[in-house]
XYZ file of C-alpha atoms in Angstrom:
627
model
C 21.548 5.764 15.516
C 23.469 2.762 17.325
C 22.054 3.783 20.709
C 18.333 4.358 19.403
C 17.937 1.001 17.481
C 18.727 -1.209 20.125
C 15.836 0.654 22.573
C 13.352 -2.013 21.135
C 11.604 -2.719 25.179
C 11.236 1.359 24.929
C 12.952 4.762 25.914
C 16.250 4.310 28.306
C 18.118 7.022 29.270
C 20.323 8.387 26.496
C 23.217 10.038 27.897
C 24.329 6.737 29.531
C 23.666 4.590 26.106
C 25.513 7.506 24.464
C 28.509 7.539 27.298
C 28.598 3.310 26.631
C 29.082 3.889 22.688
C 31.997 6.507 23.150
C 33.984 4.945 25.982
C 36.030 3.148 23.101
C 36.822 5.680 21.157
C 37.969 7.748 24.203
C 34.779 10.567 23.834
C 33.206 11.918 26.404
C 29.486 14.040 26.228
C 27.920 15.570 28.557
C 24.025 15.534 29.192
C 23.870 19.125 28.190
C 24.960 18.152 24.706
C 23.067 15.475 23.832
C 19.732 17.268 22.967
C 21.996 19.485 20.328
C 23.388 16.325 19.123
C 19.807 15.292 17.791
C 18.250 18.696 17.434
C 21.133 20.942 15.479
C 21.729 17.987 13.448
C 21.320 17.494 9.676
C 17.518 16.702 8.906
C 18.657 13.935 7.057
C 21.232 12.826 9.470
C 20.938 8.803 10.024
C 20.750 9.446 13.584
C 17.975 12.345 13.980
C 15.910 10.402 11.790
C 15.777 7.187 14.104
C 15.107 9.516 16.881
C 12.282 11.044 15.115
C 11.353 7.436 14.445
C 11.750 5.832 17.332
C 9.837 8.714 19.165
C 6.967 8.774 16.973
C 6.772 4.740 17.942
C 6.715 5.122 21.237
C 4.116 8.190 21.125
C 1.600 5.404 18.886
C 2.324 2.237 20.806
C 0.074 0.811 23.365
C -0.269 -1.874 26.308
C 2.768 -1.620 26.889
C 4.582 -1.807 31.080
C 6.968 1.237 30.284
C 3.777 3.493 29.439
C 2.561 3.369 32.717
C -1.053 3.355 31.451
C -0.341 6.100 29.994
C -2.323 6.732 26.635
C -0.830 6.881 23.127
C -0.581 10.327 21.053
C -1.199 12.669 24.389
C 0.744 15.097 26.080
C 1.545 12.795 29.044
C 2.879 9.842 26.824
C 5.303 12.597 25.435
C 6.386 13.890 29.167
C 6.894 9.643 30.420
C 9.172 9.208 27.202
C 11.214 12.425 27.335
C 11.513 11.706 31.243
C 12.751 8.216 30.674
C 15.269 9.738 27.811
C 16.572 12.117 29.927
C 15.397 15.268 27.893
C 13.102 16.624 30.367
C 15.151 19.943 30.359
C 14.914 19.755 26.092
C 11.339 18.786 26.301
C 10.204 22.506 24.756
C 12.790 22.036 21.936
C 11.583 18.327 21.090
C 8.128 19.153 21.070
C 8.638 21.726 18.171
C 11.241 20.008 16.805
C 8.786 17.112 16.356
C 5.164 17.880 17.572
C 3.310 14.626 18.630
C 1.212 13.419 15.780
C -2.529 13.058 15.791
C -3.782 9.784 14.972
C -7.607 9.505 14.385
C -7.830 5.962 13.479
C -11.244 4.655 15.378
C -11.444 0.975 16.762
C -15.044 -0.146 17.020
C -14.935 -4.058 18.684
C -16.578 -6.965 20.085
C -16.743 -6.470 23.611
C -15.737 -10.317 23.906
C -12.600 -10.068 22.183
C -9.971 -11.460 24.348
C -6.464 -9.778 24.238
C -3.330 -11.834 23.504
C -1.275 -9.765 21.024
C 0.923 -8.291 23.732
C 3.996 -6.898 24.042
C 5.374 -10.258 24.794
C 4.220 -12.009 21.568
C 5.612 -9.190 19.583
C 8.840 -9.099 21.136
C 8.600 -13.014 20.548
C 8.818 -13.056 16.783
C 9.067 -9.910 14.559
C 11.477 -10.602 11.457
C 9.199 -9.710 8.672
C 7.729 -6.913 10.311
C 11.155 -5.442 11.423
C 11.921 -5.239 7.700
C 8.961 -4.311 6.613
C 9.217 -1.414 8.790
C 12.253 -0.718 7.130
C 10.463 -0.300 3.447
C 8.279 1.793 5.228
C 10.827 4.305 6.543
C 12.805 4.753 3.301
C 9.451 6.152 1.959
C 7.236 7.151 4.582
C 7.722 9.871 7.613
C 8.331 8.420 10.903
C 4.671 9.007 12.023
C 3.238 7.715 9.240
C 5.303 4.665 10.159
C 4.160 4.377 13.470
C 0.697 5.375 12.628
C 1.054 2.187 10.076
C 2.559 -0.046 13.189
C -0.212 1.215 15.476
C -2.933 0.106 13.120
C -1.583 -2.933 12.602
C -1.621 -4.216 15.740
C -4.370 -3.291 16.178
C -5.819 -5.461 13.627
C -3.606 -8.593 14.347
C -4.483 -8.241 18.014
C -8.724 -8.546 17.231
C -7.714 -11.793 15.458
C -7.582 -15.088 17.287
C -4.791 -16.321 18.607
C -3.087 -18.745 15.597
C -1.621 -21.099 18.785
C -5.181 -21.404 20.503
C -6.660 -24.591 21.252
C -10.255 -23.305 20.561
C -10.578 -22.571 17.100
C -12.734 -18.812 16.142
C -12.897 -17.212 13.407
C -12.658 -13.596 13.694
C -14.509 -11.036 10.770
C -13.496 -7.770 10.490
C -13.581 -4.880 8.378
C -10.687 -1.926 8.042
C -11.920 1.110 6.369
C -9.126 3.584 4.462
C -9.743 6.411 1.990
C -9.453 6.568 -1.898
C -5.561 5.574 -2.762
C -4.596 6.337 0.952
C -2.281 3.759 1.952
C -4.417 0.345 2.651
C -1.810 -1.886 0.347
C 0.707 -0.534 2.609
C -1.789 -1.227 5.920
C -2.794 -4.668 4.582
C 0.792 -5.972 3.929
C 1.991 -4.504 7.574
C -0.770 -6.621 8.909
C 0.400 -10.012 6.838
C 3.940 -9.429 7.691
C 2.632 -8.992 11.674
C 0.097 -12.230 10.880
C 3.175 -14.264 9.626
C 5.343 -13.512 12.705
C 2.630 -14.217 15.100
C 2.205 -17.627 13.378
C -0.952 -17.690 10.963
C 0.535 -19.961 8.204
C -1.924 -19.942 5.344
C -2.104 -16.224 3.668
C -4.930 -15.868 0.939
C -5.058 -12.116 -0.412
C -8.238 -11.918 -2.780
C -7.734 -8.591 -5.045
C -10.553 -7.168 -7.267
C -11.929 -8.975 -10.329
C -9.009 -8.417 -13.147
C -5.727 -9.582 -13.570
C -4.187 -6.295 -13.600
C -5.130 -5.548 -10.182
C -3.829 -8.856 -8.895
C -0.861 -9.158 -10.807
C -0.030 -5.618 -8.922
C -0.905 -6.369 -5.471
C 1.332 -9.589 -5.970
C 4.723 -7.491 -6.988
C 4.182 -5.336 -3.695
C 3.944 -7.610 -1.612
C 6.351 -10.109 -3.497
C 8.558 -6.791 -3.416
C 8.291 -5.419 -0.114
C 7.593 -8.516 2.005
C 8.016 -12.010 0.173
C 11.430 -11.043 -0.419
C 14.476 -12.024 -2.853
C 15.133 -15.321 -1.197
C 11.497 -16.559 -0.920
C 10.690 -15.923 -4.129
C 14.192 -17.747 -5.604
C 13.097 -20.689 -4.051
C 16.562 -22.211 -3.586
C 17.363 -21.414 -6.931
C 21.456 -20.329 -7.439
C 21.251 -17.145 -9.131
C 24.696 -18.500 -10.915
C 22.131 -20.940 -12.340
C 21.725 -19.350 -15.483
C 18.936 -21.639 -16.991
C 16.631 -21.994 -13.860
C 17.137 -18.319 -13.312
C 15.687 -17.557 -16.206
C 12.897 -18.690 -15.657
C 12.430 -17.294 -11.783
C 9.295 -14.461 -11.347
C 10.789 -10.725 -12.218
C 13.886 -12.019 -13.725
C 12.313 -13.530 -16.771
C 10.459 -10.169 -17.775
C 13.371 -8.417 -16.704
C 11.954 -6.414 -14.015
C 13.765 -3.069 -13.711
C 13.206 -2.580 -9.901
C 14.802 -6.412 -9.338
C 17.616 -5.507 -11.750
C 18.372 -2.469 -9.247
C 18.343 -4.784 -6.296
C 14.695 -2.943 -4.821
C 13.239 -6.203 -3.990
C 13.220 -6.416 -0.211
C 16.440 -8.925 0.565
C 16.980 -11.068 3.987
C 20.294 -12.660 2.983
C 21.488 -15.911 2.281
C 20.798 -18.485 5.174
C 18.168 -16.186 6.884
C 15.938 -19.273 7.720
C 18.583 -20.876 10.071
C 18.005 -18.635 13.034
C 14.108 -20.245 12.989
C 12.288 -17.738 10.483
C 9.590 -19.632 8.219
C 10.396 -19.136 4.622
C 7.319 -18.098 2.199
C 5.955 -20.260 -0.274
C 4.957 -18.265 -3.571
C 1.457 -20.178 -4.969
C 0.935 -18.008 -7.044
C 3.185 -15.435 -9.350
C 3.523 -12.428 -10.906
C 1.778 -13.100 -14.217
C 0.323 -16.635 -12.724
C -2.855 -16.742 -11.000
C -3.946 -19.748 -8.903
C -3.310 -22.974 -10.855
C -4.369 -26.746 -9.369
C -1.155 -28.107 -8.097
C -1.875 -31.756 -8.879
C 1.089 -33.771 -8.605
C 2.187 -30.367 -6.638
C -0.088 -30.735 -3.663
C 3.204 -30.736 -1.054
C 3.276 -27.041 -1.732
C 0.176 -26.657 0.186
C 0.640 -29.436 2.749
C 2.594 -28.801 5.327
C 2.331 -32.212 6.602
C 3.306 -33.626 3.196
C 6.388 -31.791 3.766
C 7.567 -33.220 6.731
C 7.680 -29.367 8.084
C 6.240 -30.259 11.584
C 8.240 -30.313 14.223
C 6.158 -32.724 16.327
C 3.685 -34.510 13.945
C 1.354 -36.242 17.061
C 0.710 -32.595 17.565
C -1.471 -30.359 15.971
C -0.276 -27.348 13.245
C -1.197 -24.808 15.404
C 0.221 -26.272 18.869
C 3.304 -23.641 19.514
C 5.822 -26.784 19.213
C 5.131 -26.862 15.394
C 3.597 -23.492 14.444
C 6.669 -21.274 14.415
C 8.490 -23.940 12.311
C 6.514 -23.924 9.926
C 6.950 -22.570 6.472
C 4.310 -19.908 5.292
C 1.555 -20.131 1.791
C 0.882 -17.099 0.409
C -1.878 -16.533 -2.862
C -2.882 -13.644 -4.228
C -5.730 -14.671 -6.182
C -8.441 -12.559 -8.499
C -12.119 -12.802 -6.868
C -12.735 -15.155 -10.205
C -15.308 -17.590 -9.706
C -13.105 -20.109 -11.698
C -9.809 -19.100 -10.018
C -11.253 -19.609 -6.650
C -12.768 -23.179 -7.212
C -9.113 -24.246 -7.856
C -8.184 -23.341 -4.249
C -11.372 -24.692 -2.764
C -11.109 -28.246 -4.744
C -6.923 -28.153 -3.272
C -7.809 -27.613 0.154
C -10.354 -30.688 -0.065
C -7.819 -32.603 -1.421
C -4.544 -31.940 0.909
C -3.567 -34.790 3.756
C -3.449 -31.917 6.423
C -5.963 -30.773 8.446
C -7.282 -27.455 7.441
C -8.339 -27.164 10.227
C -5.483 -26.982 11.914
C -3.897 -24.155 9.533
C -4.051 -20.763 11.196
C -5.136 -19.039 7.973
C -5.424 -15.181 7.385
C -7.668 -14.317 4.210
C -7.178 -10.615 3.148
C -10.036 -9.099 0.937
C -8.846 -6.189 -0.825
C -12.000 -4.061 -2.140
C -14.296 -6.129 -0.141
C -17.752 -4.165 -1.621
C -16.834 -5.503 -4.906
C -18.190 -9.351 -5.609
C -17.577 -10.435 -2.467
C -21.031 -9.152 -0.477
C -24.211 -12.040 -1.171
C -26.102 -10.066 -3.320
C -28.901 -12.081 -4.211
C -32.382 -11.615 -2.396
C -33.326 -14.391 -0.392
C -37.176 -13.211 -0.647
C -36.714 -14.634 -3.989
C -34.011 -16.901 -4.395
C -34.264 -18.541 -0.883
C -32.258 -18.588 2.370
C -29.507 -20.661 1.103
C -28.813 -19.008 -2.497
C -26.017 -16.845 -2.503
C -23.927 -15.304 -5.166
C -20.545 -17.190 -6.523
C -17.656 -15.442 -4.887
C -19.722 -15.189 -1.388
C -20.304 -18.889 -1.699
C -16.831 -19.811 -2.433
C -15.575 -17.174 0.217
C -17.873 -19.481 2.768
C -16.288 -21.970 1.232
C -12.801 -21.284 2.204
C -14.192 -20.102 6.226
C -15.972 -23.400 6.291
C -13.097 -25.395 5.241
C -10.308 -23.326 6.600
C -12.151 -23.321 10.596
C -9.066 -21.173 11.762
C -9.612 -18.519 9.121
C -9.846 -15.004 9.981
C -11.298 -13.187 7.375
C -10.834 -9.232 7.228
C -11.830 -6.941 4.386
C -10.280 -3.470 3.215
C -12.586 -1.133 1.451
C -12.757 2.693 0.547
C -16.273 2.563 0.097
C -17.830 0.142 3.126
C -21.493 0.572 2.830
C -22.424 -2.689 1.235
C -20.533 -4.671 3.993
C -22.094 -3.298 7.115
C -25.004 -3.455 5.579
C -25.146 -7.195 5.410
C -27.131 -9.214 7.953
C -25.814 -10.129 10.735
C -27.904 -12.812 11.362
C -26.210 -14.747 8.355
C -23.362 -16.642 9.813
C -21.915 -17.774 6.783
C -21.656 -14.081 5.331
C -19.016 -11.554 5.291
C -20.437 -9.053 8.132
C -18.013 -7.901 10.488
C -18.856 -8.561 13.626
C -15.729 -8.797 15.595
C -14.100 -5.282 14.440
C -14.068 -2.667 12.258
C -10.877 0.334 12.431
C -11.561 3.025 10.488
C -7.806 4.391 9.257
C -6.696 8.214 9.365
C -5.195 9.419 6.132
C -1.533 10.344 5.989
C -1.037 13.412 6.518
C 0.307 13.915 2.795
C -2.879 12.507 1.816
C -4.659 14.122 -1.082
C -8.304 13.292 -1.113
C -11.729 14.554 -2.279
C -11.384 17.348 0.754
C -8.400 18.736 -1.202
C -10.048 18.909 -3.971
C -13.199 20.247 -3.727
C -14.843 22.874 -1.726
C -16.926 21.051 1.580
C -17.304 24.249 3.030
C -19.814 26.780 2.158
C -18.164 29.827 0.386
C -19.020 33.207 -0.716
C -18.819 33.844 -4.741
C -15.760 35.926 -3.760
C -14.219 33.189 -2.118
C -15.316 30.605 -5.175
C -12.994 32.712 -7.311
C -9.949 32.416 -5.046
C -7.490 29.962 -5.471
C -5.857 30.757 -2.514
C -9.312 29.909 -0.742
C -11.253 27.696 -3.255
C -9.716 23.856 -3.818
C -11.996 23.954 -6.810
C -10.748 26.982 -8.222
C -7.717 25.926 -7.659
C -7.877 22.765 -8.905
C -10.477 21.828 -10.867
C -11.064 22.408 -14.566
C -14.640 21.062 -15.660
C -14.851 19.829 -18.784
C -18.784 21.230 -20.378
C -18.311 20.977 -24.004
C -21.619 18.679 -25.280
C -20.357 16.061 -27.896
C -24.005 16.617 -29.654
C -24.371 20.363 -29.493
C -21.133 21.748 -29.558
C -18.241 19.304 -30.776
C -15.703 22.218 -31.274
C -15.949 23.262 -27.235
C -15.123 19.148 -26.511
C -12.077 19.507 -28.731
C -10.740 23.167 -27.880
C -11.468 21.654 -23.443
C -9.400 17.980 -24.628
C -6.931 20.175 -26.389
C -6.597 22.676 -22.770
C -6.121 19.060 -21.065
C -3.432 18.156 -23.363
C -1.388 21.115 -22.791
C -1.875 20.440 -19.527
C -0.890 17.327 -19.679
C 2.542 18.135 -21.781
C 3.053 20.933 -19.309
C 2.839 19.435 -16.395
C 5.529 16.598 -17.209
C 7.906 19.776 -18.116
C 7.668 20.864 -14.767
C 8.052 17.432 -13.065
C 11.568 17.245 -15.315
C 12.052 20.609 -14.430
C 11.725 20.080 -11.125
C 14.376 16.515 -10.811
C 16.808 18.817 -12.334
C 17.039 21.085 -9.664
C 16.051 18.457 -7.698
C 17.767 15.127 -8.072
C 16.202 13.440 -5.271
C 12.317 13.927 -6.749
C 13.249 12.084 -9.985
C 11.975 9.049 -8.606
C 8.594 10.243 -7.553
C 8.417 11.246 -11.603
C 9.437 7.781 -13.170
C 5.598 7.824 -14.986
C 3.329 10.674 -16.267
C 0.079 9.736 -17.347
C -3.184 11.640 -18.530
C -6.321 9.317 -17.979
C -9.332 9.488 -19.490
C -12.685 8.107 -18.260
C -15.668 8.733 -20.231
C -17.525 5.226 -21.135
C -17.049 1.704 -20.380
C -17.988 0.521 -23.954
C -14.546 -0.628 -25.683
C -16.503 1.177 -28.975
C -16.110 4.247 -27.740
C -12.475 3.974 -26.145
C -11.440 3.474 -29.699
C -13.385 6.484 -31.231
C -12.433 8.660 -28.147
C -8.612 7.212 -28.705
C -8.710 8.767 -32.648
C -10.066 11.803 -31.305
C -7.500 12.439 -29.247
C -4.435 11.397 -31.320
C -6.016 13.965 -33.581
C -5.833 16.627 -31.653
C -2.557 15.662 -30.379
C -1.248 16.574 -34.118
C -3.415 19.216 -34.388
C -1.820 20.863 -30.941
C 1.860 21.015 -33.022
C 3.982 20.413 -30.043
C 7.596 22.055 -30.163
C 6.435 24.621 -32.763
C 6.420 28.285 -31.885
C 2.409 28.531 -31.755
C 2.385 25.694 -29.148
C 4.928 26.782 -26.974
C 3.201 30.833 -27.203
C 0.094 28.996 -25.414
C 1.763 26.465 -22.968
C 3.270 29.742 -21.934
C -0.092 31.145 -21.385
C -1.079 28.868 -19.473
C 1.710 28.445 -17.332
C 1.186 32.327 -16.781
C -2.340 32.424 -15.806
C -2.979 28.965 -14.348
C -0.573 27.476 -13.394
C 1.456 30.075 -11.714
C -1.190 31.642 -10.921
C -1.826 28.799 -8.171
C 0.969 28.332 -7.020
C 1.545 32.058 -6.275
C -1.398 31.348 -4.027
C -1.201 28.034 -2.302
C 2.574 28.953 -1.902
C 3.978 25.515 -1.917
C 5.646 23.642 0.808
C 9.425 23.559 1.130
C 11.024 20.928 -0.854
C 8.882 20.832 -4.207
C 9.839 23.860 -6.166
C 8.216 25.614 -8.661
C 9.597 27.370 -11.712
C 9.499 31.385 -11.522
C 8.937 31.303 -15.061
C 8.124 29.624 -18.254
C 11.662 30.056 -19.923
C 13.184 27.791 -16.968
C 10.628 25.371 -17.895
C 10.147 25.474 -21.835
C 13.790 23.303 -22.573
C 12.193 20.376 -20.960
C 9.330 19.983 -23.606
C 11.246 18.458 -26.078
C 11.862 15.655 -23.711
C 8.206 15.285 -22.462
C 7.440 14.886 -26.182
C 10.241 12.282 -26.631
C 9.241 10.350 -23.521
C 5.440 10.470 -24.597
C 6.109 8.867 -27.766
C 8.503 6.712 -27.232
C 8.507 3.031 -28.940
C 6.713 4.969 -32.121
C 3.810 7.826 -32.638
C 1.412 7.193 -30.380
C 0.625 9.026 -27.464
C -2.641 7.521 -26.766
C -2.818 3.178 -24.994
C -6.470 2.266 -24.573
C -6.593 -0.059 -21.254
C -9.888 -2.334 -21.594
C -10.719 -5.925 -22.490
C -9.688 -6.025 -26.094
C -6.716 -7.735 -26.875
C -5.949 -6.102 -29.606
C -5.134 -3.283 -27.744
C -1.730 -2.254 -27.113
C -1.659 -1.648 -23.260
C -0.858 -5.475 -22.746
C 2.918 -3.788 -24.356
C 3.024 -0.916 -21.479
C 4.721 -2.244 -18.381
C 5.233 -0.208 -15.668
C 7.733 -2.183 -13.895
C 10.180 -2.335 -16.835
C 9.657 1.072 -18.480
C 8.645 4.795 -18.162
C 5.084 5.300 -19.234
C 4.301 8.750 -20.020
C 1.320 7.931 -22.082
C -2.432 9.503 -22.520
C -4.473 6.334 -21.238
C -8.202 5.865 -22.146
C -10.429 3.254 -20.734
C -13.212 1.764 -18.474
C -13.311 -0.796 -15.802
C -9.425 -2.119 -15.989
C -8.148 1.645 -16.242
């Protein structure tokens, strides 16, 4: 593992790395031996994962001298790295051991773009990516990883250069599937952004506070960082600890030390701290009196104050703002009327603004047929705002769903269109999406009744009951999802019993439940349901006869079929998974006798008391926009 980390300007051979590491201990191995070393070793052995790492890296990477022009993800990348590893005679064995990974992320770009993201630059400065990275392996497979590090620089390398003397402002879109992975993509890229020197970091989430307050504990989590967000405080400091982000709501996941940690001092070796503005239950506030926190010359942080932000004597020393902010018309005229107000130049700030769901608020919407050229809705305005203001800004949106953005005139200069780039990201290959789902292909009505060939069939339970017509059919199909519901959670617990390892991946269990966006009828549909949640008699004999039927012919049933992957096991039978009922029932109801938290505007609801962080939620949750 030793030998493969420090391989960071590419594959050297690794017999002679190897021969270097033993000579103290007196060892000796000979080239023969080394591909068994990796190859007959423990999956999970430290060092046959950073191989499978560190190949998958070099298989993704590009422009870089040891390549040889060669390109990324093809069969002669694969033969250059093994060559320059020494494996040639293993190259057979490798190639099974871990095929080369097929990465179908598509770059479309300005022909002008000029290229300065080079190796050079990233082998220049790379501390938060280098432990961001590390997040990313304790979760991710090693070419996921590197597909996530390819990406990346990809996007960092179509922005401008932060140390440029000409200012630009680069647009760009990056388009990911439903729940694939863009959080992950978008915080690789600020953690790459940071190193490479942008300084100002503005991440604009969708329109509620739920959204932002969650995109704020990743990345305050898995890049921000224990120190950063301590903020000098002593953590023997009882009183001013208590009142630190994630301590005062007693945050499980900081309790268990899973907050990303750099260590004490880590800002001596010449790595810019991050500045929180704002926090995990604080959106964007006016700083007032507070200004410094956004003025880097207030601060006395330059190096060399007759010079320019941006001039490489002063960018690199520079401490980093970050804001995560709602797209909230009143939110975002805080920031605007700060950045008018600051002593520094903002136009010397290299500044990266993130927009996460960019279809939603941010496109101009209004019709300038009838409202006029220079109209334009409130979050595009302020949005123009903050690029007219911030003349280094780069502004790069994330979207599922990117019709309404590349449909927006070019011609408008002040708008969102992007013209420099736009990648298109692959999915994982874990990735579950519509395709898995649903049946694209066109099947015979043999075929539809197949699980084993039909996603639908296999998946997919429609709910036809008419609420009008036939009220007993909506009940008896809700009931059916109920049991499904409680089911299901038995076999996750089932399956972290025999399975230690996958009780993590179970820590919530929900059941949502999306029919209207009127609060009235969340509240009816909520009754309903805790109706027939009594009705159902959990843990009595009648219930458990039909979870058992179901198990039987559903789903078993499926899984018989799809015959599941190794690793995720499934029960061969309802008795190994009926003692874990009880506990689903416990866990649902915990805190009282509700099963049911409605998630919507009201604030009488409950859901404001259902934090994920701190607690399990294994809840049935009903709602509209906010769920």
């Amino acid at each position: 593992e030793q030998a493969l980390s420090g391989m960071i300007s590419g594959p050297k051979p690794l017999h002679t790395i190897l021969s270097a590491f033993l000579i103290t201990s007196g060892e000796t191995i000979t080239p023969e031996e080394v591909p068994d070393l990796i190859l007959d070793s423990d999956p999970n052995d430290p060092g046959r994962v950073r191989f499978h790492l560190r190949l998958a890296e070099w298989d993704a990477v590009r422009d870089v001298a040891w390549a040889a022009g060669t390109a990324p993800r093809t069969g002669e990348r694969r033969a250059l790295i093994l060559s320059r590893l020494g494996l040639d005679d293993a190259a057979a064995r490798v190639n099974e051991t871990f095929p080369p990974a097929l990465d179908r992320t598509t770059v479309i770009v300005n022909p002008q773009w000029a290229p300065w993201y080079d190796e050079d630059r990233r082998r220049a400065h790379h501390f938060y990516w280098d432990d961001y990275r590390k997040v990313l392996e304790r979760r991710l497979d090693p070419d996921a990883v590197a597909s996530i590090d390819s990406a990346t620089t990809e996007i960092v390398g179509r922005l401008a250069d932060p140390s440029g003397s000409r200012p630009y402002q680069s647009k760009g879109l990056v388009v990911g599937h439903v729940q694939s992975g863009k959080t992950a993509n978008f915080t690789g890229v600020i953690a790459k952004a940071v190193d490479a020197g942008y300084r100002l970091i503005i991440v604009l989430t969708g329109t509620v506070e739920l959204l932002r307050s969650q995109t704020q504990r990743r990345l305050d989590m898995e890049l921000v960082g224990r120190e950063n967000i301590l903020g000098g405080v002593d953590e023997r400091d009882e009183d001013l600890l208590a009142e630190v982000d994630y301590v005062s709501t007693d945050d499980a996941d900081w309790r268990a030390g899973k907050f990303v940690s750099y260590g004490a001092g880590f800002t001596n070796a010449g790595v810019p701290s991050i500045r929180r503005l704002t926090g995990a239950k604080d959106d964007y506030k006016m700083l007032r009196a507070g200004l410094d926190a956004l003025d880097p010359r207030a601060g006395h942080e330059l190096n060399d104050p007759s010079r320019p932000m941006w001039h490489p004597d002063n960018i690199h020393r520079t401490d980093v703002r970050i804001a995560v902010v709602k797209k909230n018309r009143t939110v975002l005229s805080k920031l605007v009327k700060d950045l008018r107000r600051i002593k520094a130049r903002t136009a010397e700030i290299p500044t990266l603004i993130i927009d996460d769901e960019a279809d939603q608020a941010s496109v101009n919407t209004v019709n300038p047929k009838r409202a006029g050229q220079n109209e334009r809705t409130a979050i595009n305005k302020l949005i123009a705002d903050l690029m007219r203001r911030l003349r280094r800004a780069q502004y790069v949106g994330y979207t599922a769903t990117p019709f309404a953005n590349v449909f927006i005139s070019p011609d408008d200069a002040e708008d969102v269109f992007p013209r420099d780039f736009i990648v298109s990201l692959s999915a994982p290959k874990e990735y579950r999406g519509g395709r898995a789902y649903h049946d694209f292909e066109q099947l015979t009505p043999e075929e539809k009744e197949d699980p084993a060939i039909s996603n639908e069939r296999a998946f997919v339970r429609d709910l036809r009951g008419d609420n009008a017509t036939e009220p007993d059919l909506v009940d008896e199909e809700l009931g059916t999802a109920l049991d499904a519901f409680v089911l299901s959670g038995a076999i996750k617990l089932w399956r972290a019993s025999v399975k230690p390892d996958l009780a993590g991946a179970f820590r919530h269990h929900t059941m949502l439940v999306h029919e209207s966006v009127k609060q009235a009828e969340h509240a009816t549909l909520g009754d309903r349901i805790r109706r027939l949640w009594r009705r159902a008699g959990y843990g009595s004999p009648t219930s458990l006869a039909r979870l058992r039927g179901l198990f039987d012919e559903d789903f078993a049933a499926v899984s018989a079929a799809r015959q599941w992957e190794e690793g995720l096991p499934m029960a061969a039978s309802f008795d190994e998974v009926e003692p874990f009922i009880g506990e689903v029932l416990d866990l649902v109801m915990t805190g009282g006798s509700d099963p049911v938290v409605i998630v919507n505007g009201d604030k009488d609801q409950q859901y404001n008391q259902v934090d994920f962080q701190r607690e399990r939620v294994w809840r049935v949750l009903i709602g509209g926009t906010k769920l």
